[in-house]
PDB file of C-alpha atoms in Angstrom:
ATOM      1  CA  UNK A   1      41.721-160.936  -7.838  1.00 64.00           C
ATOM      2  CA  UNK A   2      42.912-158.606 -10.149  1.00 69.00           C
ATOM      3  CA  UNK A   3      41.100-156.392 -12.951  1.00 68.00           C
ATOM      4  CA  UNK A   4      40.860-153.122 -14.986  1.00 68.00           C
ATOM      5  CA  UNK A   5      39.943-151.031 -11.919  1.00 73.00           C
ATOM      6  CA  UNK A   6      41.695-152.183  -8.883  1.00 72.00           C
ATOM      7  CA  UNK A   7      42.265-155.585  -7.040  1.00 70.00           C
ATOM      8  CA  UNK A   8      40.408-157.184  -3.989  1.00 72.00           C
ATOM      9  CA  UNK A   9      42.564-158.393  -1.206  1.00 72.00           C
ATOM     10  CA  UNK A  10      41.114-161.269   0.893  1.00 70.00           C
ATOM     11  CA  UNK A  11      42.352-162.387   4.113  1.00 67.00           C
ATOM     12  CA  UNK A  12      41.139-165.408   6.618  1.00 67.00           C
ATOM     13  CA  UNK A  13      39.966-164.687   9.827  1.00 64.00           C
ATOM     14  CA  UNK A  14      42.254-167.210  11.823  1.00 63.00           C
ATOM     15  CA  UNK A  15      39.284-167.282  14.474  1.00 67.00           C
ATOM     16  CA  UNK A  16      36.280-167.707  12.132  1.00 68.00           C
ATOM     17  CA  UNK A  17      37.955-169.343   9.034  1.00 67.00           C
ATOM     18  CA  UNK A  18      35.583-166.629   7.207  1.00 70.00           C
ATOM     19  CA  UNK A  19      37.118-164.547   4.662  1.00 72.00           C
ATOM     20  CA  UNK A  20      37.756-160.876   4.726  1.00 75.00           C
ATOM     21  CA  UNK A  21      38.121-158.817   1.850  1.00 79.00           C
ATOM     22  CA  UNK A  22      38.883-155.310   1.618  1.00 82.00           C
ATOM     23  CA  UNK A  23      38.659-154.031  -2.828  1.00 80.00           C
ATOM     24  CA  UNK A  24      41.394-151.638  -3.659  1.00 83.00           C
ATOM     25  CA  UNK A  25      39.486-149.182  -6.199  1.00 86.00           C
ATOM     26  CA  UNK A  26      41.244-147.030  -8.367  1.00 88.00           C
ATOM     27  CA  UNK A  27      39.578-143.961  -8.523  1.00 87.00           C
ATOM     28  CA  UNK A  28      39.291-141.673 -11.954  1.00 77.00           C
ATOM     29  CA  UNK A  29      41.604-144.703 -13.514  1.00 68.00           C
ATOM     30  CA  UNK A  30      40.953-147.364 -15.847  1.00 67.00           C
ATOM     31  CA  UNK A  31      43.799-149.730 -17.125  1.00 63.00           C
ATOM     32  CA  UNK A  32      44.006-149.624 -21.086  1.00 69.00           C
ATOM     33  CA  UNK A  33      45.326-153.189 -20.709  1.00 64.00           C
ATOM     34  CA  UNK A  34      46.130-155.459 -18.152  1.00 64.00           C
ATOM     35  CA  UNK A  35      49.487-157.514 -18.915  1.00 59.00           C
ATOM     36  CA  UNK A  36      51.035-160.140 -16.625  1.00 65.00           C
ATOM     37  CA  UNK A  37      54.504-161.659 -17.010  1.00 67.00           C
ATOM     38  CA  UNK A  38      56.714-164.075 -15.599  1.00 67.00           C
ATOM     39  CA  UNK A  39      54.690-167.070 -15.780  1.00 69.00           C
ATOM     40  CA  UNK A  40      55.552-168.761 -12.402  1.00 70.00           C
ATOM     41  CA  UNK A  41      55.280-172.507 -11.970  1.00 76.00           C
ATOM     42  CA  UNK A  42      52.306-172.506  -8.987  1.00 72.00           C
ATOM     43  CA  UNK A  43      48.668-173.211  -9.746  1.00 71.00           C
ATOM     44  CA  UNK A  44      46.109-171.560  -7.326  1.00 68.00           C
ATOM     45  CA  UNK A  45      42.661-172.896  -6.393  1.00 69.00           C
ATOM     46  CA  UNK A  46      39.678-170.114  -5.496  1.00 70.00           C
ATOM     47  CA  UNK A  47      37.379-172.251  -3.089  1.00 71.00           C
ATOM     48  CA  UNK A  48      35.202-169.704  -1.819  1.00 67.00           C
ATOM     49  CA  UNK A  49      31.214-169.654  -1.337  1.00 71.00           C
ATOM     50  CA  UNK A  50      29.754-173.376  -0.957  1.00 77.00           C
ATOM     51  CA  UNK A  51      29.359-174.417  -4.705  1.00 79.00           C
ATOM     52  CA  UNK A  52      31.867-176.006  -6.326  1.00 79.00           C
ATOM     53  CA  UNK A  53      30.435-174.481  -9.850  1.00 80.00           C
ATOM     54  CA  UNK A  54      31.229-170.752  -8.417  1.00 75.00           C
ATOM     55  CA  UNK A  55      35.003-172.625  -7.356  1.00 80.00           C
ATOM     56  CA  UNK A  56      37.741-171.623  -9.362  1.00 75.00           C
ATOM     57  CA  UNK A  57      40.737-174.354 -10.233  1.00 75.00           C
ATOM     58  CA  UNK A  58      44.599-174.275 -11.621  1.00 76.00           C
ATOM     59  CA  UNK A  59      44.096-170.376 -12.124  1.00 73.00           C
ATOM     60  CA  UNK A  60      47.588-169.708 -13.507  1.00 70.00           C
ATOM     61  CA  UNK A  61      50.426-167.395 -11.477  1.00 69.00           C
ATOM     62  CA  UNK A  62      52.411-164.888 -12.610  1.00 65.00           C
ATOM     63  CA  UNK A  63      55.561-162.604 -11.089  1.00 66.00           C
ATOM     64  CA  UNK A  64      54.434-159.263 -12.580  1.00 69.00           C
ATOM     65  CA  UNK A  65      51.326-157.763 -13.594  1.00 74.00           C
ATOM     66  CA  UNK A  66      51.367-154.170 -15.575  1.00 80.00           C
ATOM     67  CA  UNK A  67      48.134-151.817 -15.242  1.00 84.00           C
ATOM     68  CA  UNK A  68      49.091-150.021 -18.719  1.00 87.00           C
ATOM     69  CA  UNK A  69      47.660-146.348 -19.251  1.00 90.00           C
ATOM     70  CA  UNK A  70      46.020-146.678 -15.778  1.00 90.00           C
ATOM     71  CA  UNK A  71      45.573-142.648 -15.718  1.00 92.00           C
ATOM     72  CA  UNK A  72      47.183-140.478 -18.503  1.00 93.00           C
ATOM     73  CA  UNK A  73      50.513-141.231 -19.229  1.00 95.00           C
ATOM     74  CA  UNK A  74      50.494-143.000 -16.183  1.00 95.00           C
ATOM     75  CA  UNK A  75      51.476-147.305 -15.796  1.00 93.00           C
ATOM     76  CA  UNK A  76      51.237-149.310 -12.579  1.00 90.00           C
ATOM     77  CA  UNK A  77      53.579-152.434 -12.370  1.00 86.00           C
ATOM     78  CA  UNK A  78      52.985-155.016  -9.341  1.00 81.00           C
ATOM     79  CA  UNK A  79      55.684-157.921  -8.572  1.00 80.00           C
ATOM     80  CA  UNK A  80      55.318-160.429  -6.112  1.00 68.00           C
ATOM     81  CA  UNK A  81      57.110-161.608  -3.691  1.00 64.00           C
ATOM     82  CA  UNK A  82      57.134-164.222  -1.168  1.00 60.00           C
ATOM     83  CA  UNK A  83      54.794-162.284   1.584  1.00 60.00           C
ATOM     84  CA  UNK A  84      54.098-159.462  -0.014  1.00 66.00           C
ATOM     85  CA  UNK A  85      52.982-157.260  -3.252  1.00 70.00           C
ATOM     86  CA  UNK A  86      55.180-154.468  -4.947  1.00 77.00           C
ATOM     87  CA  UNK A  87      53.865-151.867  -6.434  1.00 83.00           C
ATOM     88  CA  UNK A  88      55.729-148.965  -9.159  1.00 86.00           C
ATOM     89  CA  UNK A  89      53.968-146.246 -10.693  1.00 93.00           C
ATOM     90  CA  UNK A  90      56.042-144.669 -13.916  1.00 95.00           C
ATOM     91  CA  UNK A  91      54.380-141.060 -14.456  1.00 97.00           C
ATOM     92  CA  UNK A  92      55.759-140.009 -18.070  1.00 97.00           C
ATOM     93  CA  UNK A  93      57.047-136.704 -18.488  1.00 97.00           C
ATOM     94  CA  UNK A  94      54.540-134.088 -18.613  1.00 97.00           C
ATOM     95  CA  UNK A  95      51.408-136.381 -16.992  1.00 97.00           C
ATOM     96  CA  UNK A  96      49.491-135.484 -13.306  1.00 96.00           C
ATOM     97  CA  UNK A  97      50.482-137.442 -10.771  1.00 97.00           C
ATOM     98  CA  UNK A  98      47.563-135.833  -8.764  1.00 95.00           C
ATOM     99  CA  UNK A  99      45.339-138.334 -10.887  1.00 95.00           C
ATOM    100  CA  UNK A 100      46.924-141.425  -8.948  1.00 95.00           C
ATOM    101  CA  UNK A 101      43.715-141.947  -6.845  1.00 94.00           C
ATOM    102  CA  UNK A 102      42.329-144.773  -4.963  1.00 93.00           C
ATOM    103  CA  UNK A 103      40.016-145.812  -2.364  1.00 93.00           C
ATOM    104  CA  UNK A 104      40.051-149.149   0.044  1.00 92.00           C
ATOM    105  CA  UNK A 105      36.417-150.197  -0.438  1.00 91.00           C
ATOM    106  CA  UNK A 106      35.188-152.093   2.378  1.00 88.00           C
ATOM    107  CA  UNK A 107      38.163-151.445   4.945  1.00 90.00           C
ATOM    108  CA  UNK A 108      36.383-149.897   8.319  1.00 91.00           C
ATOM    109  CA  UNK A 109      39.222-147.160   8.200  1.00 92.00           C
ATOM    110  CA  UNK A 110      42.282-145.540   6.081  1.00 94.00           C
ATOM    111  CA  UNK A 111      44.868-143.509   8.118  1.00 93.00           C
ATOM    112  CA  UNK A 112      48.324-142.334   7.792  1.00 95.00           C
ATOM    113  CA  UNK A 113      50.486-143.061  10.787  1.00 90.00           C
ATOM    114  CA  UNK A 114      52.879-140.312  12.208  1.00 84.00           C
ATOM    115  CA  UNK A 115      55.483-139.954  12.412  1.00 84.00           C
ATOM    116  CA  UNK A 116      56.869-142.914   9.575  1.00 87.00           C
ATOM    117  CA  UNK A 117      54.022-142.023   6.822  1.00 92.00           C
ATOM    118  CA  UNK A 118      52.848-145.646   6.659  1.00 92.00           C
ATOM    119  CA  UNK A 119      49.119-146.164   5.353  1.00 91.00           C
ATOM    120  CA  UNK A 120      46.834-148.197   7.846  1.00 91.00           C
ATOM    121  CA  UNK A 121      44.049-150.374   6.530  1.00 89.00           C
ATOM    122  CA  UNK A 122      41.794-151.698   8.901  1.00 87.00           C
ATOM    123  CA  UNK A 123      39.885-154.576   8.097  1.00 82.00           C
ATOM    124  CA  UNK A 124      36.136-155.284   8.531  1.00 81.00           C
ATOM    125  CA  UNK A 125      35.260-157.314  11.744  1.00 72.00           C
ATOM    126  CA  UNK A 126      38.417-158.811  12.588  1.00 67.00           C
ATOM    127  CA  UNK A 127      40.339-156.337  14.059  1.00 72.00           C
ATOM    128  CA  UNK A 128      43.431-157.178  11.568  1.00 78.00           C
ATOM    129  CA  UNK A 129      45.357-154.282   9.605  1.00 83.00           C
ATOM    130  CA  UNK A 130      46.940-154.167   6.393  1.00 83.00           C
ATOM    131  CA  UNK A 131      50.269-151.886   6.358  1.00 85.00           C
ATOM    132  CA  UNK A 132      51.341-150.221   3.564  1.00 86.00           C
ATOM    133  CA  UNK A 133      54.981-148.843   4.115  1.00 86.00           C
ATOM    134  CA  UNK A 134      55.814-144.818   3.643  1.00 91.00           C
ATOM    135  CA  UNK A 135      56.559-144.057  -0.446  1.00 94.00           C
ATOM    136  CA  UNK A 136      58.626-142.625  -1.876  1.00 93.00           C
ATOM    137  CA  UNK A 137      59.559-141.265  -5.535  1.00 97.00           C
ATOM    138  CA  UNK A 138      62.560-140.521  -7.624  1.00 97.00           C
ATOM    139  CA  UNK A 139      63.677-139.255 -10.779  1.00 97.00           C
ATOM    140  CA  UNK A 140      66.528-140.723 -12.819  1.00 95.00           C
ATOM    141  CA  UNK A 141      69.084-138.936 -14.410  1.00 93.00           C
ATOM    142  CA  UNK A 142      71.726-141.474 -16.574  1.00 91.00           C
ATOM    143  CA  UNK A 143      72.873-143.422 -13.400  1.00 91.00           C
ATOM    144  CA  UNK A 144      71.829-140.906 -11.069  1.00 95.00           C
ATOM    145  CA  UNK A 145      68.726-140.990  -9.118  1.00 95.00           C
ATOM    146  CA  UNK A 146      67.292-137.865  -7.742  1.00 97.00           C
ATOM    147  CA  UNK A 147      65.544-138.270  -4.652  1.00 97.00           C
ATOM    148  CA  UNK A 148      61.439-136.488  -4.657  1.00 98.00           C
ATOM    149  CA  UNK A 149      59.281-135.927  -1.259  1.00 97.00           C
ATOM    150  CA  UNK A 150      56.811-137.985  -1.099  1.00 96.00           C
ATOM    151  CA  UNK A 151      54.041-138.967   1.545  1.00 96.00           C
ATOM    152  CA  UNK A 152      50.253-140.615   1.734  1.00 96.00           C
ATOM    153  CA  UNK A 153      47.470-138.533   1.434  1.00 96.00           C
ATOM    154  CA  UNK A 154      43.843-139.717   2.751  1.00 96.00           C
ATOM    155  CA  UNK A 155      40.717-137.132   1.643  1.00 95.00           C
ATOM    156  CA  UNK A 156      37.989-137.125   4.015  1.00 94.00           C
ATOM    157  CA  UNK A 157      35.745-139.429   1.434  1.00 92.00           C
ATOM    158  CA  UNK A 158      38.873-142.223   2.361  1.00 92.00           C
ATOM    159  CA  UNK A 159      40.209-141.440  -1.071  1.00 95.00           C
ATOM    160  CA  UNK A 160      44.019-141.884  -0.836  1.00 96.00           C
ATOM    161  CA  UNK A 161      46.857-140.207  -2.870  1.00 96.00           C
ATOM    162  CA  UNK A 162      49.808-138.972  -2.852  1.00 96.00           C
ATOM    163  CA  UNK A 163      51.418-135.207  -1.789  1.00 97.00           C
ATOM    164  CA  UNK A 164      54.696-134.846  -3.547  1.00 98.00           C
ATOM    165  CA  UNK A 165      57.349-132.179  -3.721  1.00 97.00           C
ATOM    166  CA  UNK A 166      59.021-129.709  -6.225  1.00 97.00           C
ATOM    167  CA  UNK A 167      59.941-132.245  -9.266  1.00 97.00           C
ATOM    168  CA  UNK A 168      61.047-131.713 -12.958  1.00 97.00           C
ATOM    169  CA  UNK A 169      58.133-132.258 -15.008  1.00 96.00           C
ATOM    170  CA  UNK A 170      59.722-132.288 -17.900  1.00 97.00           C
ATOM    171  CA  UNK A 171      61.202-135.804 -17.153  1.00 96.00           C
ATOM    172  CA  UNK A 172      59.887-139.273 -15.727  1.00 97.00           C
ATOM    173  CA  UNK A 173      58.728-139.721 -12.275  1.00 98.00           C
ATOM    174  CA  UNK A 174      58.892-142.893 -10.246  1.00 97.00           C
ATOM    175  CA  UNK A 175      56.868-143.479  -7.114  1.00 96.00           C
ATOM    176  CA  UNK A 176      57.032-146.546  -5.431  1.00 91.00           C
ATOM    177  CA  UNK A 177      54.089-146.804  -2.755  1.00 82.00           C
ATOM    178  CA  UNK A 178      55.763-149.676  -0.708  1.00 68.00           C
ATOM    179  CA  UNK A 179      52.562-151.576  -1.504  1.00 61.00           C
ATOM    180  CA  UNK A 180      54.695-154.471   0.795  1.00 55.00           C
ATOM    181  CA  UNK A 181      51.171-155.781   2.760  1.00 58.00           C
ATOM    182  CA  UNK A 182      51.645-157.301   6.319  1.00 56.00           C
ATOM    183  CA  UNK A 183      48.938-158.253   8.495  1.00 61.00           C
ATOM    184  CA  UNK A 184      48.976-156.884  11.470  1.00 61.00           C
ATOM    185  CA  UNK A 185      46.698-158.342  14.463  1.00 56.00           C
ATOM    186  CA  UNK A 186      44.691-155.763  16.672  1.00 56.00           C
ATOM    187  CA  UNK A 187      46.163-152.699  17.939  1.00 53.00           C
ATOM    188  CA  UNK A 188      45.801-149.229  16.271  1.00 50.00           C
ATOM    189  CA  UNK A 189      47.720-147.083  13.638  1.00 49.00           C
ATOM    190  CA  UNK A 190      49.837-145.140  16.285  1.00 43.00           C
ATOM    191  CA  UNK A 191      48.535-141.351  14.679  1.00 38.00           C
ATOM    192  CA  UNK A 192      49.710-138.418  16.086  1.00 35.00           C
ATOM    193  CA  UNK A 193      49.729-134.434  14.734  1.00 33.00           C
TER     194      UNK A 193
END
């Protein structure tokens, strides 16, 4: 489910049946509009809780979805894809990309792994992970793409960002966070310093 201020992500526990969900908060952001494009051809059915007047039926699909003025001068596109969700933040010349913020509300813990940079999302009570893959960020230049450091971030508080390298401010920035989600059963993010 998506809105103005995030999206939550909900998984079934293969065990239990019961569903997990784990709210990707945008923190400090607000979409100015939410547009979705692409209209696919799929219909999907939200069944959850046990009344059928809370159930939710032929909710349209869509291949895009654009969080427009998400933080100053700032736009978040996501595309799926069969398995996954991909995520593309445009930072306009002269905005902060220290605003991108966000929290996972309701995962038991938010790490980056070492030494590949990806983000590690562990769900509530089932052990599962979700896996975010290492970003990284570019600047474009005619046909020429110029290549920026870029690597997770997680505060203390479990806010997540990103740390990026020198850059020209004066010109578009492109970070693409890899949000490509796989569920990954037990184990632990393999951290090291």
């Amino acid at each position: 489910t998506f809105d103005n201020t995030g999206y939550t992500f909900a998984n079934a526990d293969p065990d239990s049946g019961a569903f997990v969900t784990v709210r990707m908060q945008f923190e400090l952001g607000r979409a100015q509009s939410l547009l979705v494009a692409d209209r696919l051809t799929g219909v999907v059915n939200d069944l959850r809780g046990t009344s059928p007047a809370a159930w939710r039926r032929n909710l349209p699909t869509y291949g895009r979805l654009v969080y427009q003025g998400l933080y100053p001068g700032i736009d978040l596109m996501y595309e799926g894809r069969p398995g996954r969700l991909k995520g593309l933040f445009t930072v306009a010349a002269g905005a902060n990309p220290a605003n991108i913020q966000w929290r996972y509300a309701g995962a038991e813990k938010v790490e980056v792994t070492q030494p590949n940079g990806e983000l590690w999302i562990k769900l509530p009570r089932d052990g599962h992970y979700l896996v975010s893959g290492a970003p990284i960020a570019w600047q474009e230049y005619g046909q020429r793409k110029v290549p920026v450091s870029a690597r997770y971030q997680v505060s203390p508080d479990g806010r997540v960002s990103f740390a990026l390298g020198e850059y020209d401010n004066s010109q578009p920035l492109i970070i693409d966070p890899y949000l490509n989600y796989a569920v990954v059963v037990g184990g632990s993010a393999a951290s090291e310093d």
